[in-house]
PDB file of C-alpha atoms in Angstrom:
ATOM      1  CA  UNK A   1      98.854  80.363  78.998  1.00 58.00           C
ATOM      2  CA  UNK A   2     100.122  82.555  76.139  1.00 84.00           C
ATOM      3  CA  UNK A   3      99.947  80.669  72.556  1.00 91.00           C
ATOM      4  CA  UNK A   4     102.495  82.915  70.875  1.00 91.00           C
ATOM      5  CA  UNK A   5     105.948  81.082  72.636  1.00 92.00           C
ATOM      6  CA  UNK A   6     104.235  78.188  71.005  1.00 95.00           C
ATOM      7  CA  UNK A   7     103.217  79.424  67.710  1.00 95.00           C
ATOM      8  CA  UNK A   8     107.148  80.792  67.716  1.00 93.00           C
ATOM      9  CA  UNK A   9     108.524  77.230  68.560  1.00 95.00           C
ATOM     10  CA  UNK A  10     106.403  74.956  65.931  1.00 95.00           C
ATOM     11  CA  UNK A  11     107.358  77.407  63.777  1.00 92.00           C
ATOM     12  CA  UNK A  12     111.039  77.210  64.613  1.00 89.00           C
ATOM     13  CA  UNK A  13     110.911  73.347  64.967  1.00 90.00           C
ATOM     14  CA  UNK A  14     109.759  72.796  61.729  1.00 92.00           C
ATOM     15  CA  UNK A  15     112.626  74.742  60.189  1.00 85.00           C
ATOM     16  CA  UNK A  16     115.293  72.948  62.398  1.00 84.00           C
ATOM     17  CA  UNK A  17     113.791  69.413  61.992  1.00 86.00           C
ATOM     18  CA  UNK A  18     114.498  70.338  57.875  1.00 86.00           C
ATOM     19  CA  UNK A  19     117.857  71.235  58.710  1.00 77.00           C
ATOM     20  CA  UNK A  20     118.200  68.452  60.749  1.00 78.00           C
ATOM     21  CA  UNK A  21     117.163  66.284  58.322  1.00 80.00           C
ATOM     22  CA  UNK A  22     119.090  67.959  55.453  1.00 76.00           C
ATOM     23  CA  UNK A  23     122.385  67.771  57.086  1.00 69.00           C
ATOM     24  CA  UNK A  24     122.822  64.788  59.534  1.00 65.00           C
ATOM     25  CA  UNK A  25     122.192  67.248  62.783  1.00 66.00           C
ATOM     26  CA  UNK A  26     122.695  71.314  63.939  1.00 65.00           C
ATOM     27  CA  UNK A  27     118.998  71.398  64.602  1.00 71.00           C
ATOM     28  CA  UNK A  28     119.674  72.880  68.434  1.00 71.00           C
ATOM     29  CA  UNK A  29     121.459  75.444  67.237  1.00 71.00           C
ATOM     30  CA  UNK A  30     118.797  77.068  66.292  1.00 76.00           C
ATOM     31  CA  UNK A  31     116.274  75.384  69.137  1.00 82.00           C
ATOM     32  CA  UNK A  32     118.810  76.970  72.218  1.00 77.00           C
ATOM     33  CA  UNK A  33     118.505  80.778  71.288  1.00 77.00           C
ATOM     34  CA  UNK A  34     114.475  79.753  70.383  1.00 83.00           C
ATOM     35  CA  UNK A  35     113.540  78.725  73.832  1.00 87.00           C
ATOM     36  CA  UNK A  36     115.925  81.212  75.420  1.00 80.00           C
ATOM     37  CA  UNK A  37     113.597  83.907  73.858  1.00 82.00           C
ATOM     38  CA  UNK A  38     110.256  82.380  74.793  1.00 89.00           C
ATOM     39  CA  UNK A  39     111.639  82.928  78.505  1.00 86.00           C
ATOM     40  CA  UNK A  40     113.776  80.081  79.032  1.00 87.00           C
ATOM     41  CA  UNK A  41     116.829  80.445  81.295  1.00 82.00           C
ATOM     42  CA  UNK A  42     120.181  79.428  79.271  1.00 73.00           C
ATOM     43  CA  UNK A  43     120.661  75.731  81.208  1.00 77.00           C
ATOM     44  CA  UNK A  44     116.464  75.159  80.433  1.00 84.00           C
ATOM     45  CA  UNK A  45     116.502  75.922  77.298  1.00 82.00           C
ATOM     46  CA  UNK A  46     119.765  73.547  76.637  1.00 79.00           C
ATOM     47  CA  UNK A  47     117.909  70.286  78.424  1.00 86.00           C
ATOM     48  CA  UNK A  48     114.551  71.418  76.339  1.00 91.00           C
ATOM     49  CA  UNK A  49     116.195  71.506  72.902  1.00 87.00           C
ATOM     50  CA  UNK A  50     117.279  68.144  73.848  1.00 87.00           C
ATOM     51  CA  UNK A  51     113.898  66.856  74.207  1.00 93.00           C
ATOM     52  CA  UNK A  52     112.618  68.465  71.143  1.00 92.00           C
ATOM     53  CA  UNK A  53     115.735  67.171  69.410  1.00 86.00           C
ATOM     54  CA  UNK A  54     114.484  63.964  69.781  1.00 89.00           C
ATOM     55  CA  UNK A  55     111.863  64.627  67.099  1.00 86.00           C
ATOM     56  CA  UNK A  56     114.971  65.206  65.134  1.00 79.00           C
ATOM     57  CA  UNK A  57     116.625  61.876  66.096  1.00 78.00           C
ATOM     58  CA  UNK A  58     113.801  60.061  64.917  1.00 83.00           C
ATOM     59  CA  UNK A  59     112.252  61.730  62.048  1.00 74.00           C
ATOM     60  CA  UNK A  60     113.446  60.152  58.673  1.00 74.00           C
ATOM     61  CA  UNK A  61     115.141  57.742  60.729  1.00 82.00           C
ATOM     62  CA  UNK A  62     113.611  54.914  58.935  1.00 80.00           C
ATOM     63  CA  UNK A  63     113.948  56.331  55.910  1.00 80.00           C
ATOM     64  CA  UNK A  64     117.878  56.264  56.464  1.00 83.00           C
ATOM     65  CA  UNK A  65     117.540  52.311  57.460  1.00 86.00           C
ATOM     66  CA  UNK A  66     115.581  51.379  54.546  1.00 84.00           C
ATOM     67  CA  UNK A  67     117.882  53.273  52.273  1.00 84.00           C
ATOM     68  CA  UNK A  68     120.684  50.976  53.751  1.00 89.00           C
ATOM     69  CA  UNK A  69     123.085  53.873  54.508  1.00 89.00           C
ATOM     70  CA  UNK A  70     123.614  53.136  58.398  1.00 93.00           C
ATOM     71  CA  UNK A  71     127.152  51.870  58.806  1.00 94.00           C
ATOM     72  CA  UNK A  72     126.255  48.625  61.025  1.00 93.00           C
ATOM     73  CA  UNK A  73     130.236  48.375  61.806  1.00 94.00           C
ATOM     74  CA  UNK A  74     130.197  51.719  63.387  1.00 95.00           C
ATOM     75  CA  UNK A  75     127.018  51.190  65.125  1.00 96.00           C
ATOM     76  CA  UNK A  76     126.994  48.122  66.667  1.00 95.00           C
ATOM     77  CA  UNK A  77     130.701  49.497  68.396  1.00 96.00           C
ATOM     78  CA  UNK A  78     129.524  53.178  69.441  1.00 96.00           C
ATOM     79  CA  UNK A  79     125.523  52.227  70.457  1.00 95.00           C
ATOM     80  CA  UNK A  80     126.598  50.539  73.858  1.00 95.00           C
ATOM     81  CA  UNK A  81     128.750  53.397  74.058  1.00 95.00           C
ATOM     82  CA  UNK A  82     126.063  55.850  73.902  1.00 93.00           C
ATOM     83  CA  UNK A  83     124.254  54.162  76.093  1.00 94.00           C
ATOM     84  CA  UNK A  84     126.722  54.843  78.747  1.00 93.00           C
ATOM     85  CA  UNK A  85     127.114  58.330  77.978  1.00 90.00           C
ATOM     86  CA  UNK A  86     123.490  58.802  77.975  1.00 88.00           C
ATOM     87  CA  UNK A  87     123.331  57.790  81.486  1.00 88.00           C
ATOM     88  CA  UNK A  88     126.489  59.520  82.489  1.00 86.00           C
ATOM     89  CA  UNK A  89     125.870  63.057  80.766  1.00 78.00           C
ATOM     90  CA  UNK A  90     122.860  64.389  82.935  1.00 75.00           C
ATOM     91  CA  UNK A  91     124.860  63.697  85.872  1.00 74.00           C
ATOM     92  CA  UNK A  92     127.172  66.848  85.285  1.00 73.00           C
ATOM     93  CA  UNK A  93     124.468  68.701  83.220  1.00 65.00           C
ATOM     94  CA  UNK A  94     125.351  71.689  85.676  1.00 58.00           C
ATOM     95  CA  UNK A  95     129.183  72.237  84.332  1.00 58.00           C
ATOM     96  CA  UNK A  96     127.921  72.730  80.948  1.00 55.00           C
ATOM     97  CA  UNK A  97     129.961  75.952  80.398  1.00 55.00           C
ATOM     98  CA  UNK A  98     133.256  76.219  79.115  1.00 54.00           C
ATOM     99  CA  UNK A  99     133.152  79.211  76.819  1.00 62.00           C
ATOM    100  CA  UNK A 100     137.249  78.798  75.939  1.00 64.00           C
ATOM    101  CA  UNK A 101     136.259  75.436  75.161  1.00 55.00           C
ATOM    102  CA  UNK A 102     133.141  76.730  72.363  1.00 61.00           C
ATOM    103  CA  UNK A 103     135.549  79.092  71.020  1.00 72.00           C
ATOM    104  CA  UNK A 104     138.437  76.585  70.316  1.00 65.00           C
ATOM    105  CA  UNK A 105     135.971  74.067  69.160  1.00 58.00           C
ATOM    106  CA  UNK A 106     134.483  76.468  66.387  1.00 71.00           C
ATOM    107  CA  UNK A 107     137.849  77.491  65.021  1.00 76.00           C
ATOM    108  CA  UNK A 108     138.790  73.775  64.287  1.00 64.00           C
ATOM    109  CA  UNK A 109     135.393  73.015  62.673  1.00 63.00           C
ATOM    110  CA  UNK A 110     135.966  76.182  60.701  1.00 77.00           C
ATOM    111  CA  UNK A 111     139.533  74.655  59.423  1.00 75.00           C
ATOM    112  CA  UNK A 112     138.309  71.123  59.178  1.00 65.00           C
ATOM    113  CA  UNK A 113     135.577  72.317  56.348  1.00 71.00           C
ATOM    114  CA  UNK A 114     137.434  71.764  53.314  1.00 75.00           C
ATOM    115  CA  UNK A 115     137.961  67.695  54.229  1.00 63.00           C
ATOM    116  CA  UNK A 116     134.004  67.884  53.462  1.00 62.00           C
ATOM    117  CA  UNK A 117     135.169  68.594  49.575  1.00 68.00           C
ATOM    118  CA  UNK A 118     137.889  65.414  49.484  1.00 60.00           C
ATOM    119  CA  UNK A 119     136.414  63.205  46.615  1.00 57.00           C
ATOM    120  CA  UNK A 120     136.073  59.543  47.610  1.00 49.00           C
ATOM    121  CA  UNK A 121     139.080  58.321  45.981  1.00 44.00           C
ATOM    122  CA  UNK A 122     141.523  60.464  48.420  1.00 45.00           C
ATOM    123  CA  UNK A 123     139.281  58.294  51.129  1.00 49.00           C
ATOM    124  CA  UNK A 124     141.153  55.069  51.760  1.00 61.00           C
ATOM    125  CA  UNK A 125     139.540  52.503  53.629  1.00 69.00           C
ATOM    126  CA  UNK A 126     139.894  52.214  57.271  1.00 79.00           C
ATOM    127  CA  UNK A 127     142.785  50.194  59.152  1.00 84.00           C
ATOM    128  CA  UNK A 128     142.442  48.875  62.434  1.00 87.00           C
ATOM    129  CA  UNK A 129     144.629  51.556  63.583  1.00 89.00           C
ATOM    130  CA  UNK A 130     142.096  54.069  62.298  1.00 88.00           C
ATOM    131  CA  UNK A 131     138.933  52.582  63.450  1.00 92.00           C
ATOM    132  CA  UNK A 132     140.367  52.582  67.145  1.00 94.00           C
ATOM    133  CA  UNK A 133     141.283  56.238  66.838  1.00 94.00           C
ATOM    134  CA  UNK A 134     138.211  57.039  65.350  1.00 94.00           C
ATOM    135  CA  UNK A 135     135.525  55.259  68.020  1.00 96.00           C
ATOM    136  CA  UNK A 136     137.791  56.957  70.701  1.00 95.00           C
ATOM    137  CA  UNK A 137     137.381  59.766  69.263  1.00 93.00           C
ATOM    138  CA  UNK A 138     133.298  59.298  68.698  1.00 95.00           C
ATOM    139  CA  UNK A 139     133.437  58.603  72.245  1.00 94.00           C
ATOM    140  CA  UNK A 140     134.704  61.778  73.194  1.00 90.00           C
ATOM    141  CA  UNK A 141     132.080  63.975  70.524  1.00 89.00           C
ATOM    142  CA  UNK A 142     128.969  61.850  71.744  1.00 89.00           C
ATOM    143  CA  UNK A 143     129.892  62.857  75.328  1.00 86.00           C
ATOM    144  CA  UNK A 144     130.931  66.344  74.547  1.00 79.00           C
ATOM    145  CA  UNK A 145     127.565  66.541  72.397  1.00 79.00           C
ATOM    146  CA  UNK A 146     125.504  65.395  75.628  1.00 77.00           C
ATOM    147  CA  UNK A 147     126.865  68.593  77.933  1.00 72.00           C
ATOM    148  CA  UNK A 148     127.013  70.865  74.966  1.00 65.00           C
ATOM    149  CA  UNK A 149     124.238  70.453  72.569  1.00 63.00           C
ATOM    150  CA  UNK A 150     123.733  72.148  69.291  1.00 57.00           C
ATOM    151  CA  UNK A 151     127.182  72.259  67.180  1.00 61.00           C
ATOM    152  CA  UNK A 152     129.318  69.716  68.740  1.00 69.00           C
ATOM    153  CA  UNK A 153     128.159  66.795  67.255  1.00 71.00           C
ATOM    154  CA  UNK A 154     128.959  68.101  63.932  1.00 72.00           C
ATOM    155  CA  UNK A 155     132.540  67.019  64.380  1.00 78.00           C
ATOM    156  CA  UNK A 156     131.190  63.243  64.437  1.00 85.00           C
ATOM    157  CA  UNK A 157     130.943  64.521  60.427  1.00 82.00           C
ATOM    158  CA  UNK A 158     135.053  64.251  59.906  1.00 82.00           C
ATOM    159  CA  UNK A 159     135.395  60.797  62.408  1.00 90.00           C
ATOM    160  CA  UNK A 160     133.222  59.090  60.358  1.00 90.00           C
ATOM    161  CA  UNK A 161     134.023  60.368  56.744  1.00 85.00           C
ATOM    162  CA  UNK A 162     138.174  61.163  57.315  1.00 84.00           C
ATOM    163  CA  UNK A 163     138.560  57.542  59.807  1.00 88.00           C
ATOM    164  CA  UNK A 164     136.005  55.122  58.691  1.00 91.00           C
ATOM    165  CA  UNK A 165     135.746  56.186  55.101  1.00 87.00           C
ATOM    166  CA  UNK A 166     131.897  56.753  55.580  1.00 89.00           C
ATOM    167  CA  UNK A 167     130.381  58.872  52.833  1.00 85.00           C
ATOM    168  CA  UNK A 168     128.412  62.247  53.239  1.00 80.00           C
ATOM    169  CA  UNK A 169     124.864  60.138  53.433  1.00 85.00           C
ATOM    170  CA  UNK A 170     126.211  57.404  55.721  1.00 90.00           C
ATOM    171  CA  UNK A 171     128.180  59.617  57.771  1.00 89.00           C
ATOM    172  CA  UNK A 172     124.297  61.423  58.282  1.00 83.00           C
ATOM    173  CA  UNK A 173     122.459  58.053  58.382  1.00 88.00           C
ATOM    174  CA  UNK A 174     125.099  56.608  61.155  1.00 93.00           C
ATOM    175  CA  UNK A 175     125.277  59.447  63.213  1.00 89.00           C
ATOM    176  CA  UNK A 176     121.206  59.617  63.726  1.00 86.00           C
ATOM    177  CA  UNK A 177     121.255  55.987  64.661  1.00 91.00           C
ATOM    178  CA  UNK A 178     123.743  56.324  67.370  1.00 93.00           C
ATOM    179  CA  UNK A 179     122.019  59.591  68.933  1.00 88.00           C
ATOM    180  CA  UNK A 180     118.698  58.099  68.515  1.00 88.00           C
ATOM    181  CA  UNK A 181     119.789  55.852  71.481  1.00 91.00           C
ATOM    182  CA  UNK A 182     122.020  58.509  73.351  1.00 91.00           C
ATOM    183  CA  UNK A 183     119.063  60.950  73.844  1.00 88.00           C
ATOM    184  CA  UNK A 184     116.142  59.421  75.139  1.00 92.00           C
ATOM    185  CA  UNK A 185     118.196  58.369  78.244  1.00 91.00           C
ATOM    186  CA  UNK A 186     119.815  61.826  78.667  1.00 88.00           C
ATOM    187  CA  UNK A 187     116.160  63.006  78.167  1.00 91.00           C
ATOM    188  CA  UNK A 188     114.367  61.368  80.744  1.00 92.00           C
ATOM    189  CA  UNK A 189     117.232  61.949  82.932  1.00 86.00           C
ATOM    190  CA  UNK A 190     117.137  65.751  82.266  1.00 87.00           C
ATOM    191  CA  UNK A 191     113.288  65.410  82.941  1.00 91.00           C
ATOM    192  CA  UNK A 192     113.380  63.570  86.149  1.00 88.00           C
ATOM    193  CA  UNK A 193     115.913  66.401  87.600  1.00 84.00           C
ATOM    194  CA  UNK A 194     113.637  69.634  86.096  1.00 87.00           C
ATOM    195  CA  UNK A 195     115.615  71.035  83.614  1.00 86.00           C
ATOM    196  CA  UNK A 196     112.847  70.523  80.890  1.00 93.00           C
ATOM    197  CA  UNK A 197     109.970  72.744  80.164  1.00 94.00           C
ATOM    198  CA  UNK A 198     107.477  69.640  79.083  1.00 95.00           C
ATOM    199  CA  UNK A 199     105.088  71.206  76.712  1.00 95.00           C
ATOM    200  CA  UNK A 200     107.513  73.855  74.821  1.00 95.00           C
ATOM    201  CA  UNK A 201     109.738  70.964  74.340  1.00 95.00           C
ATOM    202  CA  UNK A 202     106.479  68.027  73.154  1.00 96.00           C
ATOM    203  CA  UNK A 203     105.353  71.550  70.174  1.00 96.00           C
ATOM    204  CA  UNK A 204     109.067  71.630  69.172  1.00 94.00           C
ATOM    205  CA  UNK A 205     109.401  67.831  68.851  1.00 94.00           C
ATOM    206  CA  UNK A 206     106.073  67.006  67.302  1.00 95.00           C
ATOM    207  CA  UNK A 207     107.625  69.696  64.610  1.00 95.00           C
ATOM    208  CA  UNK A 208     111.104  69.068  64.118  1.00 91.00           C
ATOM    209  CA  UNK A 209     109.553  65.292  63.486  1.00 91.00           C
ATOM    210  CA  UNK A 210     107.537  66.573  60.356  1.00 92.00           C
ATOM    211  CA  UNK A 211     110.780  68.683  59.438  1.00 90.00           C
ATOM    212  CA  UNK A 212     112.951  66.394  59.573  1.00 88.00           C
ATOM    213  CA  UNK A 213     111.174  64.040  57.924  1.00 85.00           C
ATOM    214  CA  UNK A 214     110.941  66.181  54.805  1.00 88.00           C
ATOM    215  CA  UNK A 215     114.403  67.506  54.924  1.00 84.00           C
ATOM    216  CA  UNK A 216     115.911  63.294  54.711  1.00 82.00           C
ATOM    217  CA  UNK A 217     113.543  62.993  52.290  1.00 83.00           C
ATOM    218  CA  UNK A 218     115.313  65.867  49.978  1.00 83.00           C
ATOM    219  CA  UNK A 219     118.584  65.048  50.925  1.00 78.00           C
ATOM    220  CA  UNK A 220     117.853  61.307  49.985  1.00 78.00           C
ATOM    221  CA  UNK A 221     117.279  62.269  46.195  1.00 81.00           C
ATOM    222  CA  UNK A 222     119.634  65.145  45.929  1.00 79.00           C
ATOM    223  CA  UNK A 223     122.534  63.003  45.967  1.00 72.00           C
ATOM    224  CA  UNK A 224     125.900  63.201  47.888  1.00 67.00           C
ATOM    225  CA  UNK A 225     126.869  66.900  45.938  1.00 74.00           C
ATOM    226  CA  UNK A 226     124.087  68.504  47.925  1.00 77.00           C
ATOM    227  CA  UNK A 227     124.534  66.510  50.863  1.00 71.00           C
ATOM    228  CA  UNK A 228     128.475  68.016  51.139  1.00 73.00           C
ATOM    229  CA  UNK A 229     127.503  71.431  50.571  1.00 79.00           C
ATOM    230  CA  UNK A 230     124.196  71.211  53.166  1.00 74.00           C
ATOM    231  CA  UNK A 231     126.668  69.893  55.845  1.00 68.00           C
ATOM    232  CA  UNK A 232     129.214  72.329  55.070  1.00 77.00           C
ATOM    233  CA  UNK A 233     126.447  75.431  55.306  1.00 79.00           C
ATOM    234  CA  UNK A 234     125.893  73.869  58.726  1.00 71.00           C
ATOM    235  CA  UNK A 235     128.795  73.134  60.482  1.00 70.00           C
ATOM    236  CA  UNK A 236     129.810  76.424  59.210  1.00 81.00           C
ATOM    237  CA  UNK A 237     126.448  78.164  60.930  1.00 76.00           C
ATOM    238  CA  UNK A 238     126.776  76.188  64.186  1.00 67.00           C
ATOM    239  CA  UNK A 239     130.577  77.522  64.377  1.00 73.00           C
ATOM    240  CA  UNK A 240     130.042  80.789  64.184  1.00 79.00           C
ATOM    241  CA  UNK A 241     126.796  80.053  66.445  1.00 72.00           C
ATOM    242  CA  UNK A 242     129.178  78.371  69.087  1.00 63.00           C
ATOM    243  CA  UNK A 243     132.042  81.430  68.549  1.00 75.00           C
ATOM    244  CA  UNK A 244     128.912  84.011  69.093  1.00 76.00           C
ATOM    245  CA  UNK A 245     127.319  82.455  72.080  1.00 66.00           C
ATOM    246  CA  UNK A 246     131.015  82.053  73.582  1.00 67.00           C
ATOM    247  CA  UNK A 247     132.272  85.884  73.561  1.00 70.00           C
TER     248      UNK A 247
END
């Protein structure tokens, strides 16, 4: 067994799990092109980010519920949801290309960036009317971000900030909560059927736990300033990271 693929993904996981835990999520788009270069093929190295992703789901996760930032409204609506789509997802795990799709999909994240800078004040609170748009349209990300990975659930960002009123931290603390539950299932699904590579994926996860842990703890005493312009950086990245891996 060569150690160097696994030197290369602790050290990669580690650096994701911070972004991860700086920004709310974006940590597989730098986990996909990782385990496609320590041999991979493209549909592997997809189901494999999202097992080490999990380390990423859970890592400063209870830092975000002691904090009290998780938006229980939101949650208690979109969990059962995610369930679902958890269980649904691996299902059509083949059919995960659509590369007009990706390119689309980056070009509307890229014009949605400057909501990121509305100050609260321009954020009303939501109506019942926006809350129903707003979980359908959850719906639709959490599902999207099961087939696609790394990128996609970075539009969950404007639902929850633009439709529920959420801020920057709460949007981040909210959205980890609902994945936390989405993944394992897709996980174990994704495992049962072979598309994971077990111990590349338990050195990325172990790691992106311990970075993510120390990115939510930055983010949690940086304040809502740094937490805009983190998610901004990102989003941005996993754009042009979509865009790049769709031409």
């Amino acid at each position: 067994m060569e150690i160097l693929p696994y030197i290369f993904i602790a050290i990669v996981g580690l650096l994701s799990g911070i972004v991860s835990g700086m920004s709310g999520g974006g940590g597989a788009m730098l986990m996909i092109p990782a385990y496609i270069f320590s041999g991979l093929p493209p549909q592997m190295a997809v189901a494999t980010a999202k097992f080490s992703g999990l380390g990423g789901d859970f890592g400063g996760l209870r830092a975000f519920i002691k904090s009290g930032h998780i938006r229980k409204d939101v949650v208690k609506v979109m969990i059962p949801i995610a369930i679902v789509i958890g269980l649904i997802t691996p299902l059509i795990f083949a059919a995960i290309e659509s590369k007009g799709f990706q390119i689309v999909l980056a070009l509307f994240m890229i014009a949605m960036l400057p909501t990121l800078f509305l100050k609260k004040r321009t954020v009303k609170p939501p109506t019942r009317k926006h809350r129903f748009i707003g979980y359908s349209l959850y719906t639709v990300v959490l599902f999207l971000q099961g087939l696609f990975s790394g990128g996609i659930g970075s539009l969950a960002v404007y639902i929850l900030n633009l439709l529920f009123g959420a801020t920057k931290i709460e949007t981040m603390a909210t959205r980890k909560a609902i994945v936390a539950v989405m993944s394992p299932i897709a996980v174990i699904a994704l495992f049962i059927g072979g598309f994971i590579s077990f111990w590349l994926g338990l050195v990325g996860l172990v790691t992106a736990f311990i970075g993510t842990h120390i990115g939510t703890k930055i983010i949690l005493k940086q304040g809502e300033l740094f937490v805009t312009i983190t998610m901004a950086a990102v989003i941005f990245v996993s754009s042009v990271a979509l865009l790049v891996n769709a031409l």
